[in-house]
Amino acid sequence: MLEASLTKKLWHFTLDVHLKVDNQILILLGPSGSGKTTILHLLAGLSKPNEGLIKINDRILYSSGKKLNISPQSRNIGYLFQDYALFPHMTVRQNVFYGLKSKSHKQDRAAMDPVELLHSFGVGHLVDRHPGQLSGGEKQRVALARALVVRPQLLLLDEPFSALDRNTRISLRHEVKKLHKHWQIPFILVTHDEEDAQFLGDITVSLEKGRSMDGSLNVVSCN
Amino acid sequence: MMFVQQIDWYPVILSVRVAIIATIVVTCLGVPLTRLLARREFYGKDVLEAAITLPLVLPPSVVGYGLLMLIGKNGLLGKALADVGITLVFSWWAAVLASTAVAFPLMYQSAKAAFKSVDVNFEKVARTLGASEVRIFFTITLPLAWPGILAGLVLTFARALGEFGATLMVAGNIPGQTQTIPTAIYFAVQSGNNAMARTLVGIITVFSFLVIFWVNRWAKKQSY
């Protein structure tokens, strides 16, 4: 369960976000410049809100009232970047193992076998390749595996299908849905494609300049 | 063998030694400094950057004069060092200092461009994977910026090897002590020793060419 209530002043408008997501897929739908990626950055701790509160399963990650701001390193939030951001100088194997070698995850017994995870995504045979030798769909699967290996409590996906052709897009949509069922954590997926939203979204929020179409961005979900 | 025996190898050895030490100093100071400045905006940054780049465009004699004011007998640093019994001027360490000052902007410019070329998303995603900032620098930023930094290293080395003006002013031209290849060539020509000048010109040209050639070939193989 993720609860977030944040404000962030951007140069042309103020972002005002209130989210409450169970183990569901929340879709943030909106044109570029509407603050979608900023919301993901705020949740992951990659940029700092002006004020508010972020809580995952009763663990406070950010609280302006308590002057608490957990670093992105310790938040345990998976983040799939739009261009996947696979480290180009490392092999697929090194990419997927990267998170496991971090201090905060070293003793974590819950972490999973990365190679097994790659196999379950159908890219196990690519472990010794470099990202430059992969197709778009393969890159996305590897990036997903890298993000999930450390067992995050929340997965953020920034325009995960925008760089893919139509067929790959459709098959990966199914995979993300399956993945979500399997992992049972909240997913927040940013997109500007309404088909993505309809197919994947348990809840969909349309954004316009940091506000949802129907007033303030206020999402309270119930099962 | 006749050809090798008739020249004095001291300037060659000293030049290489000075260039290597200057390159190490410039790298150890320049790379961390550049990284600190690269993604940070603060008041006065433009002024600082202009000051760092200045030795690149100033005549080396001006840099040499500035260094004399610093480490000369009555200089700011020179006085303090003299009190503990160290004299920098007209020692070969002064040549290292001159090369360092003149070559520093080259490393700064190369490393700055190299760090800027690294996509910030790689660092961001590494943070979400739990990597500390130090680990990110050594496993992500530095390896990805490395070809550009290496280019800076080569430029620094080549510039330090060829440093003439500033070196002459602060280290002088004492044969067997502070005489480097460039100063030796100048004074060999002045005194009509054309054979000596020709040999040293040949050595420094071939050596510099080989270094640049090798590094360019290496950098070509490193692109992702």
Coordinates of C-alpha atoms in Angstrom, one line a residue:
Chain A
M1 CA 0.0 0.0 0.0
L2 CA 1.4 3.4 -1.1
E3 CA 0.2 6.6 0.3
A4 CA 1.5 9.9 -0.9
S5 CA 0.4 13.5 -0.5
L6 CA 2.9 15.9 -2.1
T7 CA 3.3 19.4 -3.4
K8 CA 6.1 20.4 -5.7
K9 CA 6.5 23.9 -7.2
L10 CA 7.7 23.7 -10.8
W11 CA 8.6 26.8 -12.7
H12 CA 5.3 26.9 -14.6
F13 CA 2.8 25.3 -12.2
T14 CA 2.5 23.6 -8.9
L15 CA 2.1 19.9 -8.7
D16 CA -0.3 18.7 -6.1
V17 CA -0.6 15.0 -5.7
H18 CA -2.7 12.8 -3.4
L19 CA -2.3 9.1 -4.1
K20 CA -3.5 6.0 -2.3
V21 CA -2.7 2.8 -4.1
D22 CA -3.1 -0.8 -2.9
N23 CA -1.5 -3.6 -4.8
Q24 CA -3.0 -2.2 -8.0
I25 CA -1.8 -0.7 -11.2
L26 CA -2.2 3.1 -11.2
I27 CA -2.0 4.8 -14.6
L28 CA -0.9 8.4 -14.9
L29 CA -2.2 9.5 -18.2
G30 CA -1.3 12.8 -19.7
P31 CA 0.5 14.8 -22.4
S32 CA 4.2 15.5 -22.0
G33 CA 4.9 18.4 -19.7
S34 CA 2.0 17.5 -17.4
G35 CA 4.3 16.4 -14.6
K36 CA 4.0 12.7 -14.8
T37 CA 7.7 11.9 -14.7
T38 CA 8.2 14.4 -11.9
I39 CA 5.7 12.5 -9.8
L40 CA 7.7 9.3 -10.3
H41 CA 10.9 11.1 -9.4
L42 CA 9.4 12.5 -6.2
L43 CA 8.2 9.0 -5.1
A44 CA 11.6 7.5 -5.9
G45 CA 13.4 10.2 -4.0
L46 CA 15.3 11.5 -7.0
S47 CA 13.9 14.9 -6.5
K48 CA 12.5 16.5 -3.3
P49 CA 9.0 17.7 -2.8
N50 CA 8.3 21.1 -1.2
E51 CA 6.1 19.4 1.4
G52 CA 4.1 16.4 2.0
L53 CA 4.2 12.7 3.1
I54 CA 5.2 9.4 1.4
K55 CA 4.4 6.1 3.1
I56 CA 4.7 2.5 1.9
N57 CA 3.2 -0.2 4.1
D58 CA 3.4 2.1 7.1
R59 CA 7.1 2.9 6.5
I60 CA 7.5 6.7 6.1
L61 CA 9.9 7.6 3.3
Y62 CA 9.4 11.3 3.3
S63 CA 7.7 13.6 5.7
S64 CA 8.2 17.4 5.6
G65 CA 6.5 17.6 9.1
K66 CA 9.1 15.2 10.6
K67 CA 11.9 16.5 8.4
L68 CA 12.5 13.0 7.2
N69 CA 13.8 12.2 3.7
I70 CA 15.0 8.7 3.1
S71 CA 17.5 8.5 0.3
P72 CA 16.6 6.8 -3.0
Q73 CA 19.2 4.2 -2.1
S74 CA 17.2 3.1 0.9
R75 CA 13.6 3.5 -0.4
N76 CA 13.5 0.1 -2.1
I77 CA 11.4 1.4 -5.1
G78 CA 12.0 -0.1 -8.5
Y79 CA 12.2 2.4 -11.4
L80 CA 12.0 1.5 -15.0
F81 CA 13.2 4.5 -17.1
Q82 CA 11.7 5.4 -20.4
D83 CA 14.9 4.6 -22.3
Y84 CA 15.5 1.7 -19.8
A85 CA 18.9 3.2 -18.9
L86 CA 20.7 -0.1 -19.0
F87 CA 24.4 0.5 -18.2
P88 CA 26.0 0.3 -21.7
H89 CA 29.5 -0.8 -20.5
M90 CA 28.2 -3.8 -18.6
T91 CA 26.8 -7.1 -19.8
V92 CA 23.2 -8.1 -19.1
R93 CA 24.4 -10.2 -16.2
Q94 CA 26.3 -7.3 -14.7
N95 CA 23.4 -5.1 -15.1
V96 CA 21.0 -7.4 -13.3
F97 CA 23.5 -8.2 -10.5
Y98 CA 24.2 -4.5 -9.9
G99 CA 21.5 -3.9 -7.3
L100 CA 22.4 -7.1 -5.4
K101 CA 26.0 -5.8 -4.8
S102 CA 24.7 -2.7 -3.1
K103 CA 25.2 -2.6 0.7
S104 CA 21.6 -2.3 1.5
H105 CA 20.7 -5.5 -0.4
K106 CA 23.8 -7.6 0.4
Q107 CA 22.3 -9.3 3.4
D108 CA 18.9 -9.5 1.9
R109 CA 18.1 -13.1 1.7
A110 CA 14.8 -12.4 0.1
A111 CA 16.6 -11.2 -3.1
M112 CA 16.1 -13.6 -6.0
D113 CA 18.3 -15.3 -8.4
P114 CA 18.8 -12.8 -11.2
V115 CA 19.6 -15.4 -13.8
E116 CA 16.4 -17.3 -13.0
L117 CA 14.5 -14.1 -13.3
L118 CA 16.0 -13.4 -16.7
H119 CA 15.0 -16.9 -17.8
S120 CA 11.4 -16.3 -16.6
F121 CA 11.4 -13.2 -18.8
G122 CA 12.6 -15.2 -21.8
V123 CA 16.0 -13.4 -22.0
G124 CA 18.1 -15.8 -20.0
H125 CA 20.2 -16.6 -23.1
L126 CA 21.3 -13.0 -23.4
V127 CA 23.3 -12.8 -20.1
D128 CA 26.7 -12.2 -21.8
R129 CA 25.5 -9.6 -24.3
H130 CA 25.9 -5.8 -23.9
P131 CA 22.8 -3.6 -24.0
G132 CA 23.8 -2.3 -27.4
Q133 CA 23.3 -5.8 -28.9
L134 CA 19.7 -6.1 -27.7
S135 CA 16.3 -5.2 -29.3
G136 CA 13.9 -2.8 -27.7
G137 CA 11.8 -5.5 -26.2
E138 CA 14.8 -7.4 -24.9
K139 CA 16.1 -4.2 -23.3
Q140 CA 12.8 -3.7 -21.5
R141 CA 12.7 -7.2 -20.1
V142 CA 16.3 -6.9 -18.9
A143 CA 15.5 -3.5 -17.3
L144 CA 12.5 -5.0 -15.6
A145 CA 14.5 -7.9 -14.2
R146 CA 17.2 -5.5 -12.9
A147 CA 14.5 -3.4 -11.1
L148 CA 12.8 -6.4 -9.6
V149 CA 15.8 -8.4 -8.5
V150 CA 16.0 -6.3 -5.3
R151 CA 12.4 -7.1 -4.5
P152 CA 11.1 -3.5 -4.5
Q153 CA 7.9 -2.6 -2.6
L154 CA 6.7 -0.4 -5.4
L155 CA 7.5 -0.4 -9.1
L156 CA 7.5 2.8 -11.2
L157 CA 7.3 2.5 -15.0
D158 CA 7.9 5.6 -17.1
E159 CA 6.4 5.3 -20.6
P160 CA 7.6 1.6 -20.7
F161 CA 6.2 0.9 -24.2
S162 CA 6.9 4.2 -26.0
A163 CA 10.1 3.0 -27.7
L164 CA 8.6 -0.3 -29.0
D165 CA 6.8 -1.3 -32.2
R166 CA 3.2 -2.2 -32.0
N167 CA 3.5 -6.0 -31.8
T168 CA 6.1 -5.9 -29.0
R169 CA 4.1 -3.3 -27.3
I170 CA 1.0 -5.5 -27.1
S171 CA 2.9 -8.6 -25.9
L172 CA 4.8 -6.6 -23.3
R173 CA 1.5 -5.1 -22.0
H174 CA 0.3 -8.7 -21.3
E175 CA 3.6 -9.5 -19.6
V176 CA 3.4 -6.4 -17.3
K177 CA -0.1 -7.4 -16.3
K178 CA 1.0 -11.0 -15.6
L179 CA 4.0 -9.7 -13.7
H180 CA 1.8 -7.5 -11.5
K181 CA -0.4 -10.4 -10.6
H182 CA 2.7 -12.4 -9.7
W183 CA 4.5 -9.7 -7.6
Q184 CA 1.5 -8.3 -5.7
I185 CA 3.0 -4.8 -5.2
P186 CA 1.7 -1.4 -6.4
F187 CA 2.7 -0.4 -10.0
I188 CA 2.6 3.2 -11.1
L189 CA 2.7 3.4 -14.9
V190 CA 3.1 6.7 -16.8
T191 CA 1.9 6.8 -20.3
H192 CA 0.3 9.1 -22.9
D193 CA -1.4 6.1 -24.7
E194 CA -5.0 5.5 -23.8
E195 CA -4.9 1.9 -25.0
D196 CA -2.2 1.2 -22.4
A197 CA -4.3 2.8 -19.8
Q198 CA -7.5 0.9 -20.6
F199 CA -5.7 -2.4 -20.8
L200 CA -3.6 -2.2 -17.7
G201 CA -5.1 0.3 -15.4
D202 CA -6.9 -0.6 -12.2
I203 CA -7.1 3.1 -11.6
T204 CA -6.4 5.8 -14.2
V205 CA -5.7 9.4 -13.6
S206 CA -5.7 11.9 -16.4
L207 CA -3.3 14.8 -15.8
E208 CA -3.2 18.3 -17.1
K209 CA -0.5 20.6 -15.7
G210 CA -0.2 18.7 -12.5
R211 CA -3.9 18.5 -11.9
S212 CA -6.3 15.8 -12.9
M213 CA -9.0 16.8 -15.3
D214 CA -11.6 16.8 -12.6
G215 CA -10.0 19.2 -10.2
S216 CA -7.0 18.3 -8.0
L217 CA -5.2 15.1 -8.5
N218 CA -6.8 13.2 -5.8
V219 CA -6.8 9.4 -6.0
V220 CA -8.3 7.3 -3.3
S221 CA -8.7 3.8 -4.3
C222 CA -10.8 1.0 -2.8
N223 CA -10.9 -2.6 -3.9
Chain B
M1 CA 75.2 4.0 -32.1
M2 CA 77.2 7.0 -32.9
F3 CA 74.0 9.0 -33.2
V4 CA 72.8 7.9 -29.8
Q5 CA 76.1 8.6 -28.0
Q6 CA 76.6 12.1 -29.2
I7 CA 73.5 13.5 -27.6
D8 CA 72.9 14.3 -24.0
W9 CA 69.9 12.2 -22.8
Y10 CA 69.3 14.3 -19.7
P11 CA 66.7 16.7 -21.2
V12 CA 64.7 13.8 -22.7
I13 CA 64.6 11.9 -19.4
L14 CA 63.7 15.1 -17.4
S15 CA 61.0 16.1 -19.9
V16 CA 59.3 12.7 -19.7
R17 CA 59.6 12.7 -15.9
V18 CA 58.2 16.2 -15.6
A19 CA 55.3 15.4 -18.0
I20 CA 54.4 12.2 -16.2
I21 CA 54.3 13.9 -12.7
A22 CA 52.4 16.9 -14.1
T23 CA 49.9 14.5 -15.7
I24 CA 49.4 12.7 -12.5
V25 CA 48.9 15.9 -10.5
V26 CA 46.6 17.4 -13.1
T27 CA 44.5 14.2 -13.2
C28 CA 44.3 13.8 -9.4
L29 CA 43.2 17.4 -8.9
G30 CA 41.4 18.0 -12.2
V31 CA 39.0 15.0 -12.4
P32 CA 37.5 15.3 -8.9
L33 CA 37.2 19.1 -9.3
T34 CA 35.6 18.8 -12.6
R35 CA 33.1 16.2 -11.3
L36 CA 32.2 18.5 -8.4
L37 CA 31.6 21.5 -10.8
A38 CA 30.0 19.6 -13.6
R39 CA 26.5 19.2 -12.3
R40 CA 26.3 22.0 -9.8
E41 CA 25.2 25.6 -10.3
F42 CA 26.4 28.1 -7.8
Y43 CA 27.0 31.8 -7.6
G44 CA 30.4 32.7 -9.1
K45 CA 30.8 29.4 -11.0
D46 CA 31.3 31.3 -14.3
V47 CA 34.1 33.3 -12.7
L48 CA 35.8 30.2 -11.4
E49 CA 35.6 28.5 -14.7
A50 CA 37.0 31.4 -16.6
A51 CA 39.9 31.6 -14.1
I52 CA 40.6 27.8 -14.5
T53 CA 40.6 28.2 -18.3
L54 CA 42.7 31.3 -18.4
P55 CA 46.2 29.7 -18.6
L56 CA 45.1 28.1 -21.8
V57 CA 44.8 31.4 -23.6
L58 CA 47.4 33.5 -21.8
P59 CA 51.0 33.6 -23.1
P60 CA 53.1 31.1 -21.1
S61 CA 55.4 33.9 -20.1
V62 CA 52.5 35.5 -18.2
V63 CA 51.8 32.2 -16.5
G64 CA 55.5 32.0 -15.7
Y65 CA 55.5 35.5 -14.3
G66 CA 52.5 34.7 -12.1
L67 CA 54.2 31.5 -10.8
L68 CA 57.3 33.6 -10.0
M69 CA 55.2 35.9 -7.9
L70 CA 53.9 32.9 -6.1
I71 CA 57.0 30.7 -5.6
G72 CA 59.8 33.3 -6.1
K73 CA 62.1 34.3 -3.3
N74 CA 59.8 37.1 -2.2
G75 CA 56.6 35.3 -3.4
L76 CA 53.6 34.4 -1.2
L77 CA 54.4 30.7 -1.1
G78 CA 58.1 31.0 -1.8
K79 CA 58.8 32.9 1.4
A80 CA 57.0 30.4 3.5
L81 CA 58.8 27.5 1.8
A82 CA 62.2 29.2 2.2
D83 CA 61.6 29.3 6.0
V84 CA 61.5 25.5 6.0
G85 CA 64.5 25.3 3.7
I86 CA 62.8 24.5 0.4
T87 CA 63.5 26.5 -2.8
L88 CA 61.2 25.7 -5.7
V89 CA 62.4 28.3 -8.3
F90 CA 65.1 27.0 -10.7
S91 CA 64.6 23.4 -9.5
W92 CA 63.0 20.8 -11.8
W93 CA 59.9 20.8 -9.5
A94 CA 59.3 24.3 -10.7
A95 CA 59.1 22.8 -14.2
V96 CA 56.5 20.4 -12.9
L97 CA 54.5 23.3 -11.5
A98 CA 54.7 25.2 -14.8
S99 CA 53.6 22.3 -16.8
T100 CA 50.8 21.6 -14.3
A101 CA 49.5 25.1 -14.5
V102 CA 49.6 25.3 -18.3
A103 CA 48.1 21.9 -18.9
F104 CA 45.3 22.0 -16.2
P105 CA 42.7 23.7 -18.4
L106 CA 43.1 21.0 -21.1
M107 CA 42.2 18.4 -18.6
Y108 CA 39.4 20.5 -17.2
Q109 CA 37.8 21.0 -20.6
S110 CA 38.1 17.4 -21.7
A111 CA 36.8 16.0 -18.4
K112 CA 33.9 18.5 -18.3
A113 CA 32.7 17.4 -21.7
A114 CA 33.2 13.8 -20.7
F115 CA 31.1 14.0 -17.6
K116 CA 28.4 16.0 -19.3
S117 CA 28.1 13.3 -21.9
V118 CA 27.2 10.7 -19.3
D119 CA 23.4 10.3 -19.2
V120 CA 22.2 11.3 -15.7
N121 CA 19.6 8.5 -15.9
F122 CA 22.3 5.9 -15.4
E123 CA 23.2 7.5 -12.1
K124 CA 19.6 7.9 -11.1
V125 CA 18.7 4.3 -11.8
A126 CA 21.8 3.2 -9.9
R127 CA 20.5 5.2 -6.9
T128 CA 17.2 3.4 -7.0
L129 CA 19.1 0.1 -7.0
G130 CA 20.8 1.1 -3.8
A131 CA 24.3 2.0 -5.0
S132 CA 26.1 4.6 -2.9
E133 CA 27.4 7.8 -4.6
V134 CA 31.0 6.6 -4.4
R135 CA 30.1 3.3 -6.0
I136 CA 28.1 5.1 -8.7
F137 CA 31.1 7.3 -9.5
F138 CA 33.6 4.4 -9.8
T139 CA 31.3 1.9 -11.5
I140 CA 29.1 4.1 -13.7
T141 CA 30.3 7.7 -14.2
L142 CA 34.0 7.2 -14.4
P143 CA 34.0 4.2 -16.8
L144 CA 31.5 6.0 -19.1
A145 CA 33.4 9.2 -19.0
W146 CA 36.8 7.4 -19.4
P147 CA 37.4 7.9 -23.1
G148 CA 37.0 11.7 -22.8
I149 CA 39.1 11.8 -19.7
L150 CA 41.8 9.7 -21.4
A151 CA 41.8 12.3 -24.2
G152 CA 42.4 14.9 -21.6
L153 CA 45.2 12.9 -20.1
V154 CA 46.9 12.7 -23.5
L155 CA 46.5 16.4 -24.2
T156 CA 47.9 17.1 -20.7
F157 CA 50.9 14.9 -21.2
A158 CA 51.6 16.3 -24.6
R159 CA 51.3 19.9 -23.4
A160 CA 53.5 19.2 -20.4
L161 CA 56.1 17.5 -22.5
G162 CA 56.3 20.5 -24.8
E163 CA 56.0 23.3 -22.2
F164 CA 58.6 26.0 -22.9
G165 CA 57.8 29.6 -21.9
A166 CA 56.6 29.2 -18.3
T167 CA 59.2 26.5 -17.6
L168 CA 62.0 28.8 -18.8
M169 CA 60.9 31.5 -16.5
V170 CA 60.5 29.5 -13.3
A171 CA 62.9 26.6 -13.8
G172 CA 65.5 28.2 -16.1
N173 CA 67.7 26.3 -18.4
I174 CA 70.4 24.7 -16.3
P175 CA 71.9 21.7 -18.2
G176 CA 71.8 18.6 -16.1
Q177 CA 69.3 20.1 -13.7
T178 CA 66.3 21.9 -15.2
Q179 CA 67.0 21.6 -19.0
T180 CA 64.0 20.0 -20.7
I181 CA 63.7 19.1 -24.4
P182 CA 62.1 22.3 -25.5
T183 CA 64.6 24.6 -23.7
A184 CA 67.5 22.4 -24.8
I185 CA 66.3 22.8 -28.5
Y186 CA 66.0 26.6 -28.1
F187 CA 69.5 27.0 -26.7
A188 CA 71.1 24.4 -29.0
V189 CA 69.8 26.5 -32.0
Q190 CA 71.0 29.7 -30.3
S191 CA 74.5 28.3 -29.9
G192 CA 74.6 26.9 -33.4
N193 CA 74.5 23.2 -32.3
N194 CA 72.1 22.2 -35.1
A195 CA 72.8 18.4 -34.8
M196 CA 71.6 18.4 -31.2
A197 CA 68.5 20.5 -32.0
R198 CA 67.6 18.2 -34.9
T199 CA 67.9 15.1 -32.8
L200 CA 65.8 16.4 -30.0
V201 CA 63.2 17.7 -32.5
G202 CA 63.0 14.3 -34.0
I203 CA 62.7 12.5 -30.7
I204 CA 59.9 14.7 -29.3
T205 CA 58.0 14.7 -32.6
V206 CA 58.1 10.9 -33.0
F207 CA 57.3 10.3 -29.4
S208 CA 54.3 12.7 -29.3
F209 CA 53.0 11.3 -32.6
L210 CA 53.1 7.7 -31.3
V211 CA 51.3 8.6 -28.1
I212 CA 48.5 10.4 -29.8
F213 CA 48.2 7.8 -32.5
W214 CA 48.0 4.9 -30.0
V215 CA 45.4 6.6 -27.8
N216 CA 43.2 7.6 -30.8
R217 CA 43.2 4.0 -31.9
W218 CA 42.4 2.8 -28.4
A219 CA 39.5 5.3 -28.0
K220 CA 38.0 4.1 -31.3
K221 CA 37.6 0.6 -29.9
Q222 CA 36.0 1.9 -26.6
S223 CA 32.8 3.4 -28.0
Y224 CA 29.6 1.6 -27.1

